[in-house]
Amino acid sequence: MPTTPRSFVGTAFPRLGLLGNPGDGYGGRALATLFYDFRAVVRVSEAADFRLVPNPKDGFQFDNLGEAVDSFSGGGCEDGLRLLRTAVRRFPAVVAESGCRLDASWEAASVHVGYETDIPR
């Protein structure tokens, strides 16, 4: 009997923060709030290979080179895949810093990591 791949899902909500300077009369205080109207969701699913799955809204497909250049000229290189790449790179260090141990098999993990968001950019 085939088994269904397991998936793990995490959700994060955006926050807005106002930061003061130590000399501005507010003593460097910060004010922050979460917004529950928007969210970012990451899904990690068992798979036969390791893959970072881009979100269709990130726009990695263009009609021509000119369209791609125009898209990237306005700071369009800030996408969710950049965050996923950073998370993958930092994973072993974060686990070690938490006091947990990984056995040697973690490097052979085969998962698909994807995300979706409705946070305005």
Coordinates of C-alpha atoms in Angstrom, one line a residue:
M1 CA 0.0 0.0 0.0
P2 CA 1.6 3.4 -1.0
T3 CA 2.0 5.9 1.7
T4 CA 0.9 9.5 1.4
P5 CA 3.8 12.0 1.6
R6 CA 3.8 14.0 4.8
S7 CA 3.6 17.8 4.8
F8 CA 4.5 20.3 7.4
V9 CA 3.0 23.8 7.3
G10 CA 4.0 27.0 9.1
T11 CA 2.3 30.4 9.0
A12 CA 3.7 33.8 9.8
F13 CA 1.9 37.1 10.1
P14 CA 3.4 40.4 9.1
R15 CA 4.3 43.1 11.6
L16 CA 4.8 46.8 11.5
G17 CA 7.3 48.5 13.8
L18 CA 8.2 52.0 14.7
L19 CA 11.6 52.5 16.2
G20 CA 12.8 55.5 18.2
N21 CA 16.4 56.7 18.6
P22 CA 17.9 56.8 22.1
G23 CA 18.1 60.6 21.9
D24 CA 14.7 61.5 20.4
G25 CA 12.8 61.9 23.7
Y26 CA 11.3 58.4 23.5
G27 CA 14.5 56.7 24.7
G28 CA 14.8 54.4 21.8
R29 CA 11.5 52.6 22.5
A30 CA 9.8 50.5 19.9
L31 CA 6.2 50.0 19.1
A32 CA 5.1 47.0 17.0
T33 CA 1.9 45.3 16.0
L34 CA 0.9 42.1 14.1
F35 CA -1.5 42.2 11.2
Y36 CA -3.7 39.1 11.1
D37 CA -5.3 40.1 7.8
F38 CA -2.3 38.9 5.8
R39 CA 0.0 35.9 6.1
A40 CA 2.9 33.9 4.6
V41 CA 2.7 30.2 4.6
V42 CA 5.6 27.7 4.1
R43 CA 5.0 24.1 3.2
V44 CA 7.6 21.3 3.4
S45 CA 6.6 18.1 1.8
E46 CA 8.3 14.7 1.5
A47 CA 9.5 14.1 -2.1
A48 CA 11.9 12.1 -4.2
D49 CA 14.3 15.0 -4.6
F50 CA 15.1 18.4 -2.9
R51 CA 13.5 21.4 -4.5
L52 CA 12.7 25.0 -3.7
V53 CA 9.4 25.7 -5.3
P54 CA 8.9 29.3 -6.5
N55 CA 5.6 31.0 -6.0
P56 CA 3.8 31.8 -9.3
K57 CA 3.4 35.4 -8.3
D58 CA 7.1 35.9 -8.1
G59 CA 7.3 36.2 -11.8
F60 CA 10.1 34.0 -13.1
Q61 CA 8.5 33.7 -16.5
F62 CA 8.5 36.6 -19.0
D63 CA 7.4 37.1 -22.6
N64 CA 10.9 38.4 -23.5
L65 CA 14.2 39.6 -22.1
G66 CA 13.1 43.2 -22.1
E67 CA 10.2 42.4 -19.9
A68 CA 12.5 40.6 -17.5
V69 CA 14.9 43.6 -17.4
D70 CA 12.1 46.0 -16.7
S71 CA 10.7 43.8 -13.9
F72 CA 14.1 43.5 -12.2
S73 CA 15.0 47.2 -12.6
G74 CA 12.5 48.3 -10.0
G75 CA 14.0 46.2 -7.2
G76 CA 12.1 43.1 -8.4
C77 CA 14.9 40.7 -7.2
E78 CA 13.5 40.6 -3.7
D79 CA 11.5 37.4 -3.8
G80 CA 10.5 34.5 -1.6
L81 CA 13.0 32.2 -3.1
R82 CA 15.7 34.4 -1.7
L83 CA 14.3 33.8 1.8
L84 CA 14.0 30.1 1.2
R85 CA 17.6 29.9 0.0
T86 CA 18.7 31.7 3.2
A87 CA 16.7 29.4 5.4
V88 CA 18.2 26.3 3.8
R89 CA 21.8 27.7 4.2
R90 CA 21.2 28.6 7.9
F91 CA 19.3 25.4 8.8
P92 CA 22.3 23.4 10.2
A93 CA 23.6 26.4 12.3
V94 CA 20.2 27.2 13.8
V95 CA 19.7 23.5 14.8
A96 CA 23.1 23.5 16.4
E97 CA 22.5 26.8 18.2
S98 CA 19.2 25.3 19.6
G99 CA 21.2 22.5 21.3
C100 CA 19.7 19.8 19.0
R101 CA 21.7 17.3 17.1
L102 CA 21.3 16.1 13.5
D103 CA 22.4 12.7 12.5
A104 CA 24.3 12.3 9.2
S105 CA 21.1 11.5 7.2
W106 CA 19.8 15.1 7.3
E107 CA 22.0 15.9 4.3
A108 CA 20.1 13.3 2.2
A109 CA 16.7 14.8 3.0
S110 CA 14.4 14.9 0.0
V111 CA 11.7 17.5 0.4
H112 CA 9.9 20.2 -1.6
V113 CA 9.8 23.6 0.1
G114 CA 7.3 26.1 -1.2
Y115 CA 5.5 29.2 0.0
E116 CA 2.6 31.5 -0.7
T117 CA 1.8 34.9 0.6
D118 CA -0.9 37.6 0.4
I119 CA 1.3 40.2 2.2
P120 CA 1.3 43.3 0.0
R121 CA 4.8 44.1 -1.4

